[in-house]
PDB file of C-alpha atoms and ligand atoms in Angstrom:
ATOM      1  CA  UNK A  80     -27.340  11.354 -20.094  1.00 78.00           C
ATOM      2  CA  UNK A  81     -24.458  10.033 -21.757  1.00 85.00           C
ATOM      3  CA  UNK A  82     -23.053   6.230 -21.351  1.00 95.00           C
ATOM      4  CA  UNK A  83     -20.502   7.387 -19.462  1.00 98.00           C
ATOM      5  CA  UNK A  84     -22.309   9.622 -17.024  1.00 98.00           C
ATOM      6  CA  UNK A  85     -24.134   6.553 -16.178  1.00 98.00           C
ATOM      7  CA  UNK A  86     -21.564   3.938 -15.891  1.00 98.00           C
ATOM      8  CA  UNK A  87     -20.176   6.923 -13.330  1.00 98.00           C
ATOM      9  CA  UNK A  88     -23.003   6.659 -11.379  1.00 98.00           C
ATOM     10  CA  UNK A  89     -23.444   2.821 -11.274  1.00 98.00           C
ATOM     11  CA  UNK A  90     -19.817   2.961 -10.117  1.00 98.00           C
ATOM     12  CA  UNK A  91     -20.552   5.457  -7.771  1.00 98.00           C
ATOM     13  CA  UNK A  92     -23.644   3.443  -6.233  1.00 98.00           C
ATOM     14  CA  UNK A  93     -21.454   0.192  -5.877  1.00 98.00           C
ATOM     15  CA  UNK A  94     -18.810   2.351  -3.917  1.00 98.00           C
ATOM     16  CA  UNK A  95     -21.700   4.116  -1.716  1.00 98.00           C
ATOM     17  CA  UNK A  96     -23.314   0.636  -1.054  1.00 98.00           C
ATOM     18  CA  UNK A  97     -19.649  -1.174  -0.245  1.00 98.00           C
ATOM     19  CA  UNK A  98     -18.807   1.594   2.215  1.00 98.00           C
ATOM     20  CA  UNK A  99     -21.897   1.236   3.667  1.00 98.00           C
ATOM     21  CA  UNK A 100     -21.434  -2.261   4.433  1.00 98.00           C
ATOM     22  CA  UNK A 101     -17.843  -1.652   5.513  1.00 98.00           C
ATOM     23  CA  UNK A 102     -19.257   1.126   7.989  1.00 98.00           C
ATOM     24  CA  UNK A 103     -16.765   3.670   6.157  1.00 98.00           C
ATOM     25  CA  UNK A 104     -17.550   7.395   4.905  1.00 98.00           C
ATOM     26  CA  UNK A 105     -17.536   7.761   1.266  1.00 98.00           C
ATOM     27  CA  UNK A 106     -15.159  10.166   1.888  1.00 98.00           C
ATOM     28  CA  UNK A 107     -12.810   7.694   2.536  1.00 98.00           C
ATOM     29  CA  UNK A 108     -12.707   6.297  -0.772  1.00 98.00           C
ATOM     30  CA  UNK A 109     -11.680   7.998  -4.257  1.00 98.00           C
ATOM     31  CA  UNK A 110     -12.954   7.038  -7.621  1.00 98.00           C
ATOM     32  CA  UNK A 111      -9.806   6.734 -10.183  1.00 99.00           C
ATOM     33  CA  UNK A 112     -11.159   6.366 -13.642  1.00 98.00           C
ATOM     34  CA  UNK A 113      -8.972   4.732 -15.739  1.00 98.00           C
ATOM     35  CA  UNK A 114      -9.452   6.187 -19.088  1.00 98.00           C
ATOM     36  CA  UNK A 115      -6.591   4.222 -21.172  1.00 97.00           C
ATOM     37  CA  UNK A 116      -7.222   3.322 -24.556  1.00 96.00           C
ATOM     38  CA  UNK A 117     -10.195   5.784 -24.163  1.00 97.00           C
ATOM     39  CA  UNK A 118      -9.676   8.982 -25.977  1.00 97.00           C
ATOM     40  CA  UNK A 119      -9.677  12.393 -24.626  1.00 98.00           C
ATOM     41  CA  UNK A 120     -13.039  12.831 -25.867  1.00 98.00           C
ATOM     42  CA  UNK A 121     -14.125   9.762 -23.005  1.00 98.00           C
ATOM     43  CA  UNK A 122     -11.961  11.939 -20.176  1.00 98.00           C
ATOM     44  CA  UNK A 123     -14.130  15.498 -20.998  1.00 98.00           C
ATOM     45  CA  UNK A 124     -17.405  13.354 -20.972  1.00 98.00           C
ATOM     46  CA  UNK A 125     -16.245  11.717 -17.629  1.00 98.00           C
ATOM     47  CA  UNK A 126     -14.964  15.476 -16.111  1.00 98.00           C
ATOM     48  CA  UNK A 127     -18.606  16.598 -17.856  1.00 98.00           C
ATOM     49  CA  UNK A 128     -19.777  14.186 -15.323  1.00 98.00           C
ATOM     50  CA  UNK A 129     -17.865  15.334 -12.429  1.00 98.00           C
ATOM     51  CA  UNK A 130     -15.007  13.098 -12.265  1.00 98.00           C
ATOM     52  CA  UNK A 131     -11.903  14.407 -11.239  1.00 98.00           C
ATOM     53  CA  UNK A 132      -9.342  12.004 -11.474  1.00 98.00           C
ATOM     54  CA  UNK A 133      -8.015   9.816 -13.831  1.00 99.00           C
ATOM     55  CA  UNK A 134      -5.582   6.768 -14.488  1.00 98.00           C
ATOM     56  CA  UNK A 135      -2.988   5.679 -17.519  1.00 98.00           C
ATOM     57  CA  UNK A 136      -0.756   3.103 -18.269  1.00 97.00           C
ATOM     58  CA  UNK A 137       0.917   3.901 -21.471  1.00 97.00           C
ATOM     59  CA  UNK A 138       3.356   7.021 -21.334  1.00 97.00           C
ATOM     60  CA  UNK A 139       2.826   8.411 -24.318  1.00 97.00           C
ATOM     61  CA  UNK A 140      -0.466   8.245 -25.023  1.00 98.00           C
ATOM     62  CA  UNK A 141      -0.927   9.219 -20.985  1.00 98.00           C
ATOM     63  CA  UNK A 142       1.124  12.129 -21.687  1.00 98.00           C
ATOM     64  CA  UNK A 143      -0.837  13.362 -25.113  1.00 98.00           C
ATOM     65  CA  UNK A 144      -4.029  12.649 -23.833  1.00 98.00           C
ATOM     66  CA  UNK A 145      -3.043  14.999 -20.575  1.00 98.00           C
ATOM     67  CA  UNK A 146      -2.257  17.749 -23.048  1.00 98.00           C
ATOM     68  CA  UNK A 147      -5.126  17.729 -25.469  1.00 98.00           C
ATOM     69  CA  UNK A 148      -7.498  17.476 -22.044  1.00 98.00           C
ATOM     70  CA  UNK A 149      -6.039  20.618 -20.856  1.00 98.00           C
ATOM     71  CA  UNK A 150      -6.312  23.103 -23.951  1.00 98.00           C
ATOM     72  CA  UNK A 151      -9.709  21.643 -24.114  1.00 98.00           C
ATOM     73  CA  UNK A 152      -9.973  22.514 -20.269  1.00 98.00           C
ATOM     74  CA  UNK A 153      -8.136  24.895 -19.384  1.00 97.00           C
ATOM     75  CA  UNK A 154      -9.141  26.007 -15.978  1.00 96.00           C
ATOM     76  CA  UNK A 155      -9.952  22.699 -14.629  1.00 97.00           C
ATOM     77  CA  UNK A 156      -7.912  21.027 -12.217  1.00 96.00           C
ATOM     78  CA  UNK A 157      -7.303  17.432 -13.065  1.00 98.00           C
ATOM     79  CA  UNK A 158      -5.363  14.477 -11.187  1.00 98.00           C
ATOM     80  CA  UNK A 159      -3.509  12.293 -13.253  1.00 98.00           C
ATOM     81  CA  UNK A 160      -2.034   8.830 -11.768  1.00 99.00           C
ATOM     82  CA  UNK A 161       0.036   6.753 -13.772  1.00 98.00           C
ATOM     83  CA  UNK A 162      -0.642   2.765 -12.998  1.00 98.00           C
ATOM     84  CA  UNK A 163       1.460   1.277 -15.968  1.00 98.00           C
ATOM     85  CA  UNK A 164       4.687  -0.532 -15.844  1.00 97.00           C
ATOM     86  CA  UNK A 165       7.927   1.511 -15.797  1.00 97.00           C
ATOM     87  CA  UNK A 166      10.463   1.473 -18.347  1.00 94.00           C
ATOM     88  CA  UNK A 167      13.751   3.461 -16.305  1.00 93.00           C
ATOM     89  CA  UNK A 168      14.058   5.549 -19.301  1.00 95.00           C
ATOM     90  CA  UNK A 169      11.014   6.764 -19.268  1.00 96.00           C
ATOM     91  CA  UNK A 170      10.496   8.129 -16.163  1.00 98.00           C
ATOM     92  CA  UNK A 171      11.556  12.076 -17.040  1.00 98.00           C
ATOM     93  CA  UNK A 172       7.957  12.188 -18.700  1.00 98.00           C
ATOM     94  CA  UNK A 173       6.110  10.653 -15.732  1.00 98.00           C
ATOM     95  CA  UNK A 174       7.662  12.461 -12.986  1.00 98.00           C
ATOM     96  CA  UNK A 175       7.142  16.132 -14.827  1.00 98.00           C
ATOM     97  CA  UNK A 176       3.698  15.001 -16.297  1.00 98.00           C
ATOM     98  CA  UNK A 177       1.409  13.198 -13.551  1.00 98.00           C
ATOM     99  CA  UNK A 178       0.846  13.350  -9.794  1.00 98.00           C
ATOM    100  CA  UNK A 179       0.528  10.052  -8.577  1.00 99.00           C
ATOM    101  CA  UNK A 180       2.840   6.769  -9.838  1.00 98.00           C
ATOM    102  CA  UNK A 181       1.045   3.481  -8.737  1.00 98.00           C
ATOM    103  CA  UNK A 182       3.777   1.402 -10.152  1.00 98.00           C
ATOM    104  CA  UNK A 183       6.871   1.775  -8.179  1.00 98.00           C
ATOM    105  CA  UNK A 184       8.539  -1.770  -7.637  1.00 98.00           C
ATOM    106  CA  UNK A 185      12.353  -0.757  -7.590  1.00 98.00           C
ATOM    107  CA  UNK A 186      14.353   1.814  -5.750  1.00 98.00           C
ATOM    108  CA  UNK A 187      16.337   2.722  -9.015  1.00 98.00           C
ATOM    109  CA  UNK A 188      13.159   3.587 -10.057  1.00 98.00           C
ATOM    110  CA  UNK A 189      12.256   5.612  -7.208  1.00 98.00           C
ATOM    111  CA  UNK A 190      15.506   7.607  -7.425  1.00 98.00           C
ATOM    112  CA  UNK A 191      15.043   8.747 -10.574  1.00 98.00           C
ATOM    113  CA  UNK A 192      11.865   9.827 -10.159  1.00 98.00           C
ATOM    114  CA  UNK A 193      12.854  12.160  -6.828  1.00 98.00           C
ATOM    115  CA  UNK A 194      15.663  13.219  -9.345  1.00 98.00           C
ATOM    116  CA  UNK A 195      13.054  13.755 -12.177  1.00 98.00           C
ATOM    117  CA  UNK A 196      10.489  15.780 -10.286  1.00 98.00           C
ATOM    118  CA  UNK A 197       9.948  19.217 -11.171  1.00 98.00           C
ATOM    119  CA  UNK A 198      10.769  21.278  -7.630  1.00 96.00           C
ATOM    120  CA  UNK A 199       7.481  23.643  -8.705  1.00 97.00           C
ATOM    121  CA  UNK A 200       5.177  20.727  -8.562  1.00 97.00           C
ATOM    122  CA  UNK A 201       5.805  19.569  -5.522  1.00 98.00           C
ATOM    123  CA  UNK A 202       6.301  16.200  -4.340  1.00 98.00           C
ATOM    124  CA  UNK A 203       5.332  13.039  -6.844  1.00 98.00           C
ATOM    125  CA  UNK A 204       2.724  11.232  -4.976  1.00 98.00           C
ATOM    126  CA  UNK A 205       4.079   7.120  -4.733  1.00 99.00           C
ATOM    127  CA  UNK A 206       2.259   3.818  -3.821  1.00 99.00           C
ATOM    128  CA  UNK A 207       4.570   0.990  -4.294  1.00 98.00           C
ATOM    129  CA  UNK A 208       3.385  -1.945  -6.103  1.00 98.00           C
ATOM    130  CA  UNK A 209       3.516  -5.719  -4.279  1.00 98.00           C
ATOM    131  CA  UNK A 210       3.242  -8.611  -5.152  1.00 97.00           C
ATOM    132  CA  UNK A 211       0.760 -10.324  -3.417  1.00 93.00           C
ATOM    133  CA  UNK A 212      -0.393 -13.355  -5.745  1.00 83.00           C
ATOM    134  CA  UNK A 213       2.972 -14.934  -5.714  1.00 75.00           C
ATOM    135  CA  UNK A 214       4.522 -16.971  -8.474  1.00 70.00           C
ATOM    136  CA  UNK A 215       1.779 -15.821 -10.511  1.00 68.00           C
ATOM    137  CA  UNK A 216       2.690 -12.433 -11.413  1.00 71.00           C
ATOM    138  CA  UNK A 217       6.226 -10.970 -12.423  1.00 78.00           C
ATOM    139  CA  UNK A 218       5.286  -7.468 -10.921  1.00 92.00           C
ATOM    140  CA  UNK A 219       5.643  -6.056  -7.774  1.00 97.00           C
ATOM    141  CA  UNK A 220       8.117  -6.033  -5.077  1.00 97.00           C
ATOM    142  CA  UNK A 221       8.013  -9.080  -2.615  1.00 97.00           C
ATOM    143  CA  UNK A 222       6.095  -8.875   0.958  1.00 97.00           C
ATOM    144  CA  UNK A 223       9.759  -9.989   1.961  1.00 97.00           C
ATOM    145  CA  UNK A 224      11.355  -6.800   0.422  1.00 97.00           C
ATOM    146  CA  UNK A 225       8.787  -4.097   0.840  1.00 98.00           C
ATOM    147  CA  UNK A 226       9.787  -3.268   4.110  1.00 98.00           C
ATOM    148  CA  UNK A 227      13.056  -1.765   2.846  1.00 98.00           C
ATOM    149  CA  UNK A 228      11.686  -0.281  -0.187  1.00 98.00           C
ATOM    150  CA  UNK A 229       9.565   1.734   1.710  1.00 98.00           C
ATOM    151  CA  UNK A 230      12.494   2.652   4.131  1.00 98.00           C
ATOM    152  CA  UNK A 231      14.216   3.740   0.925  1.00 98.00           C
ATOM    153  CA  UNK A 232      11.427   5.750  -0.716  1.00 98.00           C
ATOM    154  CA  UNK A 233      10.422   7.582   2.363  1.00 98.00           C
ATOM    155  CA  UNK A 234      13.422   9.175   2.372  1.00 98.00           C
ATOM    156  CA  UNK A 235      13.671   9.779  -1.351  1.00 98.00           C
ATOM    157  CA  UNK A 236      13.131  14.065  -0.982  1.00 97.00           C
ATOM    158  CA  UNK A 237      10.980  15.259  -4.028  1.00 98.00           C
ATOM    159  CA  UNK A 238       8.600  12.033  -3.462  1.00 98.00           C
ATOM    160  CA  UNK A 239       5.450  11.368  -1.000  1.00 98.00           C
ATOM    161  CA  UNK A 240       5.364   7.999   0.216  1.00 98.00           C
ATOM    162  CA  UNK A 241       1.483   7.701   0.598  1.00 98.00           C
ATOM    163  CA  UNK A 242       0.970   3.582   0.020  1.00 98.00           C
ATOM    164  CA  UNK A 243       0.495   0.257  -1.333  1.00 98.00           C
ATOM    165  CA  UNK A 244      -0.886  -0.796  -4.691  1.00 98.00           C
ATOM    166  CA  UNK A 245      -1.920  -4.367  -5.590  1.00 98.00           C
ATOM    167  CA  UNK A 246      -3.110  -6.463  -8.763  1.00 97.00           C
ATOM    168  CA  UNK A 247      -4.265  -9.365  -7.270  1.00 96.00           C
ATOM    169  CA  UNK A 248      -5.351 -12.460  -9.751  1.00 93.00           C
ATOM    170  CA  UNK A 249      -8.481 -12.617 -11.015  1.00 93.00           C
ATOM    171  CA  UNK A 250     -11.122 -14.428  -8.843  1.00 94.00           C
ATOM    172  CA  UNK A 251     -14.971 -14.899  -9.075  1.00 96.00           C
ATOM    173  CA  UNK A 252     -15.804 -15.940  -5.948  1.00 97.00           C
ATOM    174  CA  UNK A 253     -16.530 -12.164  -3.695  1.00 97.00           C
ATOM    175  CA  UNK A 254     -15.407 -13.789  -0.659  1.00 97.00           C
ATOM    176  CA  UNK A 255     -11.795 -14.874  -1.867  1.00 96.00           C
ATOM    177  CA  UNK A 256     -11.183 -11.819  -3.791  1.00 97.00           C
ATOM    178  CA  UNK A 257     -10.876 -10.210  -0.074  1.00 97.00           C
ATOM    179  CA  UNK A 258      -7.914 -12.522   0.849  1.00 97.00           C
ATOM    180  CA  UNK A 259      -5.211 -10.674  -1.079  1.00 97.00           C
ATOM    181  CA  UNK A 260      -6.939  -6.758  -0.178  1.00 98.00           C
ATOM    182  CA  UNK A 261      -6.623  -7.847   2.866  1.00 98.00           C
ATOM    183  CA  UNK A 262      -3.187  -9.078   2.931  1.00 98.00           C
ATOM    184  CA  UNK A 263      -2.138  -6.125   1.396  1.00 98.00           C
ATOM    185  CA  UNK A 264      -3.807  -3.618   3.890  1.00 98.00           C
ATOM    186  CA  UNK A 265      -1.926  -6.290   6.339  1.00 98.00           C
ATOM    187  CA  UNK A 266       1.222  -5.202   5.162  1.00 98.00           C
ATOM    188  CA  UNK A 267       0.702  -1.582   5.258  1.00 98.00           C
ATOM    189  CA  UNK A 268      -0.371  -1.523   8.868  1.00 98.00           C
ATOM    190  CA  UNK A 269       3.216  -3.234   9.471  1.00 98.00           C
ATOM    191  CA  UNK A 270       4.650  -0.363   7.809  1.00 98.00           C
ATOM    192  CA  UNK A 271       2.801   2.163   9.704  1.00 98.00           C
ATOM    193  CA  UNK A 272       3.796   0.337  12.785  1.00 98.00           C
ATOM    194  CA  UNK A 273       7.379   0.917  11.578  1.00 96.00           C
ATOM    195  CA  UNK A 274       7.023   4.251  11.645  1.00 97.00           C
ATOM    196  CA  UNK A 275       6.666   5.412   8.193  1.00 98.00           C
ATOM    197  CA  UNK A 276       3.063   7.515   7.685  1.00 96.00           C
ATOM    198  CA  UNK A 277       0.970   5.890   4.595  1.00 98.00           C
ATOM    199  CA  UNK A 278      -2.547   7.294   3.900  1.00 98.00           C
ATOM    200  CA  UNK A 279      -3.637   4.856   0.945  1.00 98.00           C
ATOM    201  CA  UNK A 280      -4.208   1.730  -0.001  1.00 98.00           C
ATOM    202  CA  UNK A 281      -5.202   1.329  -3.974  1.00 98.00           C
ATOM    203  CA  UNK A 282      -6.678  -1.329  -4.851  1.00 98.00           C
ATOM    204  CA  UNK A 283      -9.957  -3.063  -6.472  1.00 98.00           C
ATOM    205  CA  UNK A 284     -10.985  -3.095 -10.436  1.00 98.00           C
ATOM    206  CA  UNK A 285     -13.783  -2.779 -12.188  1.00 98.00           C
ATOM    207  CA  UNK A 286     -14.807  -6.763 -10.946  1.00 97.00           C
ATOM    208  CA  UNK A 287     -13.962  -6.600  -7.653  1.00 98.00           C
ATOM    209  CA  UNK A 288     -13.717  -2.974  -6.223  1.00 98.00           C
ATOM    210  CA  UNK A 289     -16.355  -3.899  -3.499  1.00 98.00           C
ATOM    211  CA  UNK A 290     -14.468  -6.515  -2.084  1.00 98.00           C
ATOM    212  CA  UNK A 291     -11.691  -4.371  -1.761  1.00 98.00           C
ATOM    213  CA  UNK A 292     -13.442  -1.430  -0.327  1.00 98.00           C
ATOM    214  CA  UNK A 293     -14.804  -3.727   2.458  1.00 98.00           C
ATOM    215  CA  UNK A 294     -11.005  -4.609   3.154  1.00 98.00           C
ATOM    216  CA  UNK A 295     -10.173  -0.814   3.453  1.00 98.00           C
ATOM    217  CA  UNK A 296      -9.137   0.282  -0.395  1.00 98.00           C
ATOM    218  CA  UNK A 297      -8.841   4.164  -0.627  1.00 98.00           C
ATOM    219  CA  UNK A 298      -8.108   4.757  -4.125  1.00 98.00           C
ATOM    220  CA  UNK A 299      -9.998   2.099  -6.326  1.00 98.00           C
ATOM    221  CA  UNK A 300      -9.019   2.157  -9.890  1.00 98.00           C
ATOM    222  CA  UNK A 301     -12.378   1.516 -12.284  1.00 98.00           C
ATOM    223  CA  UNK A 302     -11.722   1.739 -16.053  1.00 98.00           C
ATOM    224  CA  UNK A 303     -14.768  -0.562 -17.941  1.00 98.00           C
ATOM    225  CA  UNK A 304     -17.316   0.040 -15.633  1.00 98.00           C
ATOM    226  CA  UNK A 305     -17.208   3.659 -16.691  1.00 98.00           C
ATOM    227  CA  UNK A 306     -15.444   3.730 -19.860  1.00 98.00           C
ATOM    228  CA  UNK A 307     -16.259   0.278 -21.589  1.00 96.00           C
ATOM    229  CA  UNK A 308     -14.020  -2.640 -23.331  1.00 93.00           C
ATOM    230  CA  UNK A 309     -11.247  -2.258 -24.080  1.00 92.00           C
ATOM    231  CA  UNK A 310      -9.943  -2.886 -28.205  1.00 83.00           C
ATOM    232  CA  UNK A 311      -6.097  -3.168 -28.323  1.00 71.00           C
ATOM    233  CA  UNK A 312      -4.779  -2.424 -31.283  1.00 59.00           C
TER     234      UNK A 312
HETATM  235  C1  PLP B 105      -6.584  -1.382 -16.669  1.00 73.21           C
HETATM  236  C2  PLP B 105      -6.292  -1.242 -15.230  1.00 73.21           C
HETATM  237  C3  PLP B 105      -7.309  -0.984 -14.295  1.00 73.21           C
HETATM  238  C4  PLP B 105      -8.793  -0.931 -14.660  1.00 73.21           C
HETATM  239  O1  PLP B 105      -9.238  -2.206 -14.964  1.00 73.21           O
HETATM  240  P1  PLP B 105     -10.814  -2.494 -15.229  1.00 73.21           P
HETATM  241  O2  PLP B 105     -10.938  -3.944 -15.016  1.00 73.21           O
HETATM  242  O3  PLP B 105     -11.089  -2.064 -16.617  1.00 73.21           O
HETATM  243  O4  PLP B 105     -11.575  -1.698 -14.215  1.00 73.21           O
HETATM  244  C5  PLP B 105      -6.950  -0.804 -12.971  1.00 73.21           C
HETATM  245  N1  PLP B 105      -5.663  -0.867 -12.568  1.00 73.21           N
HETATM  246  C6  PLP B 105      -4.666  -1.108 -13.428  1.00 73.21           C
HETATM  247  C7  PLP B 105      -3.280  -1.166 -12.932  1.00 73.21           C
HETATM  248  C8  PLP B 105      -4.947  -1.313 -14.771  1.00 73.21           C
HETATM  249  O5  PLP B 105      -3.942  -1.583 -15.600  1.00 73.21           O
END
């Protein structure tokens, strides 16, 4: 079997094990393997494996590595999600090459995206990002303005509104890495109770995707567990 067939299936134990605990269906979850800085060589090996969907933060090398995936697989039907920062320039690409954007933080953003959307592919599938660690991180919208970011997006007419997306800090301790999955599923039950439908909460890493399947996650997004480290150029 190859490495990354059986980082898959340690990654797929820990998942079966923490929805077990949490008294959830695997069903409930989905495995997003983030495959950046991995070439398309790593993606095949992971579909090889049976994975399905996969995660990128850098546009262009998202977008090439989508391309050279599908002449190599041409009948195969991926999901792509992007998770990476967003540059308003560059949002063309994303909305005509993936279907899911983790990442949204601004309306402007948002806006152009609904523009951006091809009308054959259907609606862009959005979580938007919060900030839920504070001070400590620059990205994210605020608990304080999420409320009418969602509003806003909801309405937006070539998007899908389906959730949140968080980044919490790092933290050792498996008890306190809960505190901010749980805040964030917090907020999204507001939202719901606002009236706006979400179906997803994604959230949890390689080093702490049990904690946040116990506090509900239903996208987790697992990159070195399956694919390795990382070397940045
Ligand atoms: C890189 C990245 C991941 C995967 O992180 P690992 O710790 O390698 O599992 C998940 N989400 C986002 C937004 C990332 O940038």
């Amino acid at each position: 079997m190859s490495t990354i067939a059986g980082n898959l299936q340690a990654v797929e134990a820990t998942i079966q094990v923490a929805c077990e605990a949490a008294g959830r269906p695997r069903s409930t979850v989905q495995l997003l393997a983030v495959s950046k800085t991995f070439p398309a060589e790593a993606v095949l090996e992971a579909v090889a494996a049976g994975q399905r969907a996969f995660g990128e933060n850098y546009l262009q090398e998202g977008v090439d590595k989508i391309a050279a995936v599908a002449k190599a697989l041409p009948d195969t039907r991926l999901e792509w999600h992007f998770i990476g920062p967003i540059q308003s320039n560059k949002t063309r690409p994303i909305a005509a090459n993936f279907d899911w954007v983790h990442t949204v933080e601004r309306l402007k953003i948002a806006q152009r995206l609904s523009e951006q959307r091809p009308f054959a592919l259907g609606p862009l599938n959005i979580c938007l990002q919060v900030n839920i660690s504070g001070e400590a991180s620059k990205s994210g919208v605020t608990p304080d303005e999420l409320p009418a970011l969602a509003q806003a997006v909801a309405a937006l007419p070539n998007l899908r509104l389906r959730g949140l997306m968080a980044i919490p800090e790092p933290q050792d301790d498996p008890e306190l890495q809960r505190v901010p999955f749980a805040r964030l599923r917090e907020l999204a039950q507001d939202i719901v109770k606002s009236g706006i439908h979400l179906d997803t909460l994604s959230m949890g890493m390689s080093s702490d995707m049990r904690a946040a399947v116990l506090e509900g996650a239903s996208i987790v997004r697992v990159g070195s567990a399956i694919f390795g480290a990382r070397h940045y150029e």
